[in-house]
Coordinates of C-alpha atoms in Angstrom, one line a residue:
Chain A
M5 CA -0.1 0.0 -0.1
S6 CA 2.1 2.8 -1.4
R7 CA 0.0 5.8 -0.7
P8 CA 2.1 8.9 -1.3
T9 CA 2.8 8.1 -5.1
H10 CA -0.8 7.0 -5.7
P11 CA -3.2 9.2 -3.8
D12 CA -6.4 7.5 -3.6
P13 CA -9.4 9.3 -5.4
D14 CA -11.2 10.5 -2.6
V15 CA -8.1 12.8 -1.7
D16 CA -9.5 15.4 -4.3
A17 CA -12.5 15.9 -2.4
C18 CA -10.6 16.7 0.8
A19 CA -9.7 20.0 2.4
V20 CA -7.1 18.4 4.5
S21 CA -5.3 15.1 3.6
T22 CA -2.0 13.8 5.3
H23 CA 0.0 11.0 4.1
G24 CA 2.2 9.1 6.7
L25 CA 2.7 12.3 8.5
T26 CA 5.0 11.7 11.3
R27 CA 6.7 14.2 14.0
R28 CA 9.3 13.2 16.6
Y29 CA 10.6 15.3 19.4
R30 CA 14.0 14.4 20.6
G31 CA 13.5 10.8 19.7
V32 CA 9.7 10.5 21.0
T33 CA 7.3 10.0 18.3
A34 CA 4.6 12.5 18.9
L35 CA 2.6 11.7 15.6
D36 CA 3.0 8.3 13.9
R37 CA 2.3 7.8 10.2
V38 CA -1.2 9.8 10.3
D39 CA -3.3 9.6 7.3
L40 CA -6.0 12.2 7.8
R41 CA -8.9 12.9 5.5
V42 CA -10.9 15.7 6.1
P43 CA -13.7 16.2 3.4
E44 CA -14.5 19.4 2.2
G45 CA -17.3 21.1 4.2
A46 CA -17.0 18.5 7.0
V47 CA -16.8 19.5 10.6
Y48 CA -14.3 16.9 11.6
V49 CA -13.5 16.6 15.5
L50 CA -10.2 15.3 16.5
V51 CA -10.5 13.4 19.6
G52 CA -7.7 12.3 22.1
A53 CA -6.0 12.4 25.4
N54 CA -3.8 15.2 26.2
G55 CA -0.5 14.4 24.3
A56 CA -2.1 12.3 21.9
G57 CA -1.0 14.4 18.9
K58 CA -3.8 16.8 18.2
S59 CA -2.0 20.1 18.6
T60 CA 0.9 18.8 16.6
T61 CA -1.3 17.7 13.9
L62 CA -2.7 21.2 13.7
R63 CA 0.7 22.9 13.9
L64 CA 2.0 20.7 11.2
L65 CA -1.0 21.8 8.8
M66 CA -0.1 25.4 9.7
N67 CA 3.5 24.6 8.7
L68 CA 4.5 26.0 12.2
E69 CA 6.4 22.8 12.4
R70 CA 8.0 20.5 9.9
P71 CA 7.3 16.8 9.6
D72 CA 9.9 14.3 10.1
A73 CA 8.3 12.1 7.6
G74 CA 5.1 12.1 5.4
T75 CA 3.3 15.1 3.8
A76 CA 0.2 17.1 4.4
E77 CA -2.0 18.9 1.7
V78 CA -4.5 21.6 2.5
F79 CA -6.8 22.1 -0.6
G80 CA -4.1 20.3 -2.7
L81 CA -1.3 22.6 -1.6
D82 CA 1.7 21.1 0.2
T83 CA 2.1 22.6 3.7
V84 CA 5.9 22.7 3.6
R85 CA 6.4 23.8 0.0
D86 CA 3.7 26.4 0.0
G87 CA 3.4 27.3 3.8
P88 CA 2.1 31.0 3.2
G89 CA -0.4 29.9 0.6
V90 CA -1.8 27.2 2.9
R91 CA -2.0 29.8 5.9
A92 CA -3.8 32.3 3.9
Q93 CA -6.7 29.6 3.6
I94 CA -6.9 28.9 7.3
G95 CA -8.3 30.6 10.3
Y96 CA -6.3 29.2 13.2
V97 CA -7.1 29.3 17.0
P98 CA -3.8 28.0 18.5
E99 CA -3.6 25.8 21.8
H100 CA -2.1 28.7 23.8
H101 CA -4.0 31.7 24.6
D102 CA -1.2 34.4 23.5
A103 CA -2.9 36.4 20.7
G104 CA 0.6 38.0 20.2
Y105 CA 1.3 41.9 20.3
R106 CA 0.7 42.0 23.9
W107 CA 1.1 46.0 23.9
M108 CA -1.5 46.6 21.2
R109 CA -5.1 47.4 21.9
C110 CA -7.7 44.9 20.6
G111 CA -9.2 47.0 18.0
R112 CA -5.6 47.8 16.6
L113 CA -4.6 44.3 16.6
L114 CA -7.8 43.3 14.5
R115 CA -7.1 46.2 12.1
H116 CA -3.4 44.9 11.9
A117 CA -5.0 41.1 11.3
A118 CA -7.1 42.8 8.4
A119 CA -4.1 44.0 6.5
Y120 CA -2.8 40.2 6.1
Y121 CA -6.2 39.0 4.6
P122 CA -7.7 40.4 1.4
A123 CA -10.9 38.7 2.4
W124 CA -11.4 40.3 5.9
D125 CA -14.9 41.4 6.5
P126 CA -14.6 44.4 8.9
A127 CA -18.3 44.6 9.5
Y128 CA -18.2 40.7 10.6
A129 CA -15.2 41.3 12.7
D130 CA -17.2 44.2 14.5
H131 CA -20.3 41.9 14.7
L132 CA -18.2 39.0 16.2
G133 CA -16.3 41.4 18.6
R134 CA -19.6 42.9 20.0
A135 CA -21.3 39.4 20.3
F136 CA -18.1 38.4 22.3
G137 CA -18.3 41.6 24.3
L138 CA -14.7 42.5 23.5
K139 CA -13.6 46.1 24.2
P140 CA -11.4 47.5 21.4
D141 CA -9.6 49.7 24.0
R142 CA -8.1 46.8 26.2
R143 CA -4.5 46.0 25.7
V144 CA -3.9 42.5 24.5
G145 CA -1.6 41.9 27.3
T146 CA -4.2 42.6 29.9
L147 CA -6.8 40.2 28.8
S148 CA -7.9 37.2 30.8
K149 CA -7.6 33.8 29.3
G150 CA -11.1 33.7 28.0
E151 CA -10.9 37.1 26.5
A152 CA -7.8 36.3 24.6
R153 CA -9.5 33.2 23.2
R154 CA -12.5 35.3 22.1
L155 CA -9.9 37.8 20.4
Q156 CA -8.4 34.8 18.7
L157 CA -11.9 33.3 17.6
V158 CA -12.5 36.8 16.0
M159 CA -9.4 36.6 14.3
A160 CA -9.8 33.1 12.9
L161 CA -13.5 33.9 11.9
A162 CA -13.4 37.3 10.3
H163 CA -11.7 36.6 7.1
R164 CA -14.1 33.9 6.2
P165 CA -11.4 31.3 5.5
P166 CA -12.4 28.1 3.8
L167 CA -10.6 26.0 6.5
L168 CA -10.8 26.7 10.3
L169 CA -8.2 24.8 12.6
L170 CA -9.5 25.2 16.0
D171 CA -7.5 23.7 18.9
E172 CA -9.4 23.4 21.9
P173 CA -11.5 26.4 21.0
T174 CA -13.5 26.7 24.1
D175 CA -10.7 26.3 26.4
G176 CA -10.7 28.9 29.0
L177 CA -14.2 30.0 28.2
D178 CA -17.0 29.9 30.7
P179 CA -20.1 28.0 30.0
V180 CA -22.2 30.8 28.9
V181 CA -19.6 32.2 26.5
R182 CA -18.8 28.6 25.3
R183 CA -22.4 27.9 24.2
Q184 CA -22.5 31.4 22.6
T185 CA -19.3 30.6 20.8
L186 CA -20.6 27.4 19.4
A187 CA -23.8 29.2 18.3
L188 CA -21.8 31.7 16.4
L189 CA -19.8 29.0 14.9
A190 CA -23.1 27.3 13.8
E191 CA -24.2 30.7 12.3
H192 CA -20.8 31.2 10.7
L193 CA -21.1 27.6 9.1
A194 CA -24.5 28.3 7.7
D195 CA -23.3 31.6 6.0
T196 CA -20.0 30.7 4.9
P197 CA -18.8 27.4 3.1
T198 CA -16.1 26.2 5.6
T199 CA -14.3 23.0 6.6
V200 CA -13.8 22.9 10.3
L201 CA -11.0 20.6 12.0
V202 CA -11.3 20.9 15.6
S203 CA -9.3 19.3 18.2
T204 CA -10.7 18.6 21.8
H205 CA -10.7 16.4 24.7
Q206 CA -14.2 17.6 25.7
V207 CA -16.2 15.9 22.7
Y208 CA -19.5 16.7 24.1
E209 CA -18.9 20.5 23.6
V210 CA -18.7 20.0 19.7
E211 CA -20.8 16.7 19.7
S212 CA -23.8 18.4 17.8
L213 CA -21.8 20.2 15.3
A214 CA -19.5 17.4 14.3
D215 CA -20.1 15.1 11.2
H216 CA -16.7 13.4 11.3
V217 CA -14.5 11.9 13.8
G218 CA -10.9 11.0 14.1
V219 CA -9.4 9.3 17.1
L220 CA -5.8 9.9 18.1
R221 CA -4.1 7.8 20.7
E222 CA -0.5 8.1 21.4
G223 CA 0.3 9.7 18.1
R224 CA -1.7 7.1 16.0
L225 CA -5.0 7.8 14.3
V226 CA -6.6 4.7 15.6
A227 CA -10.0 5.6 13.8
Q228 CA -11.4 7.9 11.3
L229 CA -14.9 7.7 10.2
S230 CA -18.2 9.8 9.6
R231 CA -20.9 10.3 12.2
D232 CA -23.2 7.9 10.5
E233 CA -20.5 5.1 10.0
L234 CA -19.6 5.6 13.7
R235 CA -23.3 5.4 14.8
R236 CA -23.6 2.1 12.8
T237 CA -20.4 0.4 13.8
V238 CA -19.9 1.3 17.5
R239 CA -22.9 0.0 19.8
R240 CA -23.4 -1.1 23.4
Y241 CA -24.2 -4.5 23.7
R242 CA -26.0 -5.7 26.8
V243 CA -25.5 -9.6 27.2
E244 CA -26.3 -12.3 29.6
V245 CA -23.3 -14.7 30.3
P246 CA -23.0 -17.8 32.2
E247 CA -21.2 -17.7 35.8
G248 CA -17.3 -17.3 35.1
W249 CA -17.6 -16.7 31.5
E250 CA -14.5 -15.4 29.6
A251 CA -14.6 -12.7 27.1
P252 CA -13.8 -14.1 23.4
P253 CA -10.3 -12.8 22.3
G254 CA -10.4 -10.4 19.4
L255 CA -13.6 -8.4 20.5
R256 CA -12.4 -4.9 20.2
G257 CA -13.8 -2.2 22.6
T258 CA -13.8 -0.9 26.1
G259 CA -13.5 -3.3 28.9
A260 CA -16.6 -5.3 30.2
R261 CA -18.3 -3.9 33.0
R262 CA -20.2 -6.5 34.9
S263 CA -23.2 -5.9 36.8
G264 CA -23.5 -6.9 40.5
T265 CA -25.0 -10.2 39.8
G266 CA -22.2 -11.3 37.5
R267 CA -24.4 -12.6 34.9
E268 CA -24.9 -9.4 32.9
V269 CA -22.2 -7.7 31.0
Q270 CA -22.4 -4.4 29.1
W271 CA -19.9 -3.9 26.3
T272 CA -19.1 -1.1 23.7
L273 CA -18.1 -2.9 20.8
V274 CA -16.7 -1.9 17.3
G275 CA -18.2 -3.7 14.2
E276 CA -21.2 -4.5 12.1
E277 CA -24.1 -5.4 14.7
R278 CA -24.9 -8.5 13.0
E279 CA -21.4 -9.9 13.0
V280 CA -20.7 -8.7 16.6
T281 CA -23.9 -10.4 17.8
E282 CA -22.9 -13.6 15.9
R283 CA -19.6 -13.8 17.7
L284 CA -20.9 -13.0 21.1
A285 CA -23.4 -16.0 20.6
L286 CA -20.6 -18.2 19.5
A287 CA -18.8 -17.5 22.7
G288 CA -21.9 -18.3 24.7
A289 CA -23.2 -14.8 25.4
R290 CA -26.9 -14.1 24.9
V291 CA -27.5 -10.5 23.6
R292 CA -30.3 -8.9 25.5
E293 CA -30.0 -5.4 24.0
V294 CA -28.2 -3.4 21.3
T295 CA -28.0 0.4 21.5
P296 CA -26.4 2.9 19.3
L297 CA -24.5 5.7 21.1
G298 CA -24.0 9.3 21.0
L299 CA -21.0 10.7 19.4
E300 CA -18.7 11.0 22.4
D301 CA -19.6 7.7 23.9
A302 CA -18.9 6.0 20.5
A303 CA -15.7 7.9 20.1
L304 CA -14.4 6.9 23.5
A305 CA -14.8 3.2 22.4
F306 CA -11.6 3.5 20.6
L307 CA -9.5 4.9 23.7
P308 CA -8.4 2.7 26.4
E309 CA -10.1 3.1 29.8
E310 CA -8.6 5.5 32.2
G311 CA -6.6 4.4 35.0
P312 CA -3.8 1.8 35.1
R313 CA -3.9 -1.2 33.1
Chain B
M25 CA -42.4 26.3 18.1
L26 CA -40.1 24.8 20.8
V27 CA -37.3 22.5 19.6
N28 CA -35.4 20.5 21.8
V29 CA -32.5 18.1 20.7
D30 CA -30.3 16.0 22.8
P31 CA -27.0 15.1 21.1
R32 CA -26.3 12.4 23.7
D33 CA -29.6 10.9 22.5
A34 CA -28.3 8.0 20.0
R35 CA -31.2 9.1 17.4
P36 CA -29.7 11.1 14.7
L37 CA -30.2 14.7 15.3
Y38 CA -32.1 15.4 12.0
L39 CA -34.7 12.8 13.1
Q40 CA -34.9 14.6 16.5
I41 CA -35.6 17.9 14.6
M42 CA -38.3 16.0 12.5
D43 CA -39.8 14.7 15.6
E44 CA -40.1 17.9 17.3
V45 CA -41.6 19.5 14.1
R46 CA -44.2 16.9 14.1
R47 CA -45.0 17.2 18.0
A48 CA -45.5 20.8 17.4
L49 CA -48.0 20.3 14.8
V50 CA -49.8 17.6 16.8
V51 CA -50.0 19.9 19.7
G52 CA -50.8 22.7 17.8
T53 CA -48.2 25.1 18.5
L54 CA -47.3 24.9 14.9
R55 CA -50.2 25.3 12.3
P56 CA -50.5 25.5 8.5
E57 CA -48.9 28.3 6.8
D58 CA -46.8 29.0 9.9
P59 CA -43.2 30.0 9.4
L60 CA -40.5 27.7 10.6
P61 CA -37.1 29.2 11.9
S62 CA -34.5 29.5 9.1
V63 CA -31.8 26.9 8.8
R64 CA -29.4 29.6 10.2
E65 CA -31.5 30.5 13.1
L66 CA -32.4 27.0 14.3
A67 CA -28.7 25.9 13.9
S68 CA -27.6 28.8 16.1
E69 CA -30.4 28.1 18.7
L70 CA -29.7 24.4 18.8
V71 CA -26.0 24.7 18.4
V72 CA -26.2 22.0 15.6
N73 CA -24.6 21.8 12.2
P74 CA -26.6 24.0 9.7
R75 CA -26.5 20.8 7.4
T76 CA -28.2 18.8 10.1
V77 CA -31.1 21.4 10.0
S78 CA -31.2 21.3 6.1
Q79 CA -31.6 17.7 6.3
A80 CA -34.4 17.6 8.5
Y81 CA -36.2 20.3 6.5
R82 CA -35.4 18.4 3.3
E83 CA -36.9 15.3 4.7
L84 CA -40.0 17.1 6.0
E85 CA -40.5 18.8 2.6
R86 CA -40.2 15.6 0.9
E87 CA -43.1 14.3 3.3
G88 CA -45.2 17.1 2.4
V89 CA -45.1 18.6 6.0
I90 CA -43.4 21.8 5.1
Y91 CA -42.6 23.8 1.9
V92 CA -40.3 26.3 0.8
R93 CA -41.4 29.6 -0.6
R94 CA -38.5 31.0 -2.5
G95 CA -36.9 34.0 -1.0
Q96 CA -39.4 34.0 1.9
G97 CA -38.5 30.8 4.0
T98 CA -39.9 27.6 5.1
F99 CA -43.4 27.2 6.0
V100 CA -45.8 24.5 7.4
A101 CA -47.8 23.0 4.4
P102 CA -51.4 24.2 4.3
D103 CA -53.0 20.5 4.2
A104 CA -50.3 19.5 7.3
R105 CA -53.1 19.0 9.5
S106 CA -52.3 17.7 12.9
G107 CA -54.0 14.7 11.2
R108 CA -54.1 11.1 11.6
D109 CA -50.6 10.3 10.1
E110 CA -48.7 12.7 12.2
R111 CA -50.6 11.6 15.4
R112 CA -49.6 8.0 14.4
A113 CA -46.1 8.7 13.7
L114 CA -45.7 10.4 17.1
A115 CA -47.6 7.7 19.1
R116 CA -45.4 5.2 17.4
E117 CA -42.2 7.1 18.5
V118 CA -43.5 7.3 22.2
A119 CA -44.5 3.6 22.1
K120 CA -41.1 2.5 20.8
R121 CA -39.3 4.4 23.6
A122 CA -41.8 2.8 26.3
L123 CA -40.9 -0.6 24.9
L124 CA -37.2 -0.2 24.8
D125 CA -37.4 1.0 28.6
A126 CA -39.6 -2.0 29.1
R127 CA -37.4 -4.5 27.6
R128 CA -34.6 -3.3 29.4
S129 CA -36.2 -4.1 32.7
G130 CA -37.4 -7.2 31.5
L131 CA -40.9 -6.6 31.0
G132 CA -43.2 -7.9 28.3
V133 CA -45.6 -6.0 26.1
E134 CA -48.7 -7.0 28.0
E135 CA -47.2 -6.2 31.1
L136 CA -46.3 -2.9 30.0
V137 CA -49.8 -1.9 28.6
T138 CA -51.6 -3.3 31.7
F139 CA -49.4 -1.1 34.1
I140 CA -49.8 2.0 31.9
R141 CA -53.6 1.6 32.2
E142 CA -53.3 1.0 35.9
V143 CA -51.1 3.9 36.5
A144 CA -53.2 6.3 34.2
A145 CA -56.3 5.3 36.0
E146 CA -54.8 6.0 39.4
E147 CA -53.6 9.5 38.0
E148 CA -57.0 10.3 36.7
G149 CA -58.6 9.3 40.0
E150 CA -56.4 11.8 41.9
P151 CA -55.9 15.6 41.4
S152 CA -57.4 16.5 38.1
R153 CA -60.9 15.3 38.5
S154 CA -62.3 17.5 35.7
A155 CA -59.9 15.6 33.2
A156 CA -61.2 12.4 34.2
A157 CA -64.8 13.7 34.3
A158 CA -64.2 14.9 30.7
S159 CA -62.9 11.7 29.3
E160 CA -65.9 10.0 31.0
G161 CA -68.3 12.4 29.2
D162 CA -66.7 11.5 25.8
E163 CA -67.5 7.9 25.9
E164 CA -71.2 8.7 26.6

């Protein structure tokens, strides 16, 4: 499977595609041969624990870092060869809350940002600034974490870029502003054709906006699927098992949770329902109930349970 | 019209929106020729992807429940009465949820129906006598 030389056809319809993207920090692999496919127009949520490689992925797409191996393309442009061209297409909210230019006043910073983007929409920037309650006179350096975040969001959205890279966009925002931010994002999507790649470890926040999910685990993309596929292939199985029953090997999912009586087990398992049910039946478990899951619960099926293993 | 969706509910969001519109029709908070919120407004209010709202509206339009008047917005179809079909669809949805709950607790269909009747009778006998009286009156 030599991907790089023969890109698969669906790459053409991708806003973002990476090919074996790899990044190491002092010998430690932060990102390991990642093949990301973000379809145009998708709201793609990148899920993973802290340190799983989410921020690294976004920084590589911005060409703020160089990959150690592999390539990345944004709307067909190579991120390394055409960094400025790529960045012009992107609205980026970084992991950190530093909006830069600490001595500038917010209003001045926005005018400064406007100069960089031909498509900057001053009326929209004003609208967003007001909606977020940003005061143009405040100096950037005196902003709270939440205020700095809001400023970053205005800067990312106001030029209506075709791609938004949002790294934990609601981090530091209080619950009311968080909801308001996501509502503004929903309006933005209704007004402007946009692809969104959003990283978060709080999946529930963007759960209702997302239509694609990628799961990063220790630098590897362990799952990548549409919301519909996720709904179809990740389900919770309630099964009745004999006393002392052993789980069949090869069933993938989060660990079995036995109820008090020891005869009822609940599993989140990955696979087509019919196939999973058959395998459980063959192993001597009687399937009592199968339920599809919400997006967050389904995505978590690809991550190991917390705590020592 | 009040629309509520729950992203943690495993039902797809566009189906939840469709059900909410149907419910509003049956309850009467939404009537023929009433305007629906725009895709943008509803997406913002529910904090859902605008595409999800579009999908729900498209399906409802296909079913003849709503229609689009170009340049003016989306409206409830003139013949979308809170008629039998909508009631039926809504009742089936409620029944499905009750059944799911019952099965989870190891209860059978007959048991469920019996106890729904029993509980309903008790509730009618208690505080709202007028409601019970009204329903008796209907039967005469």
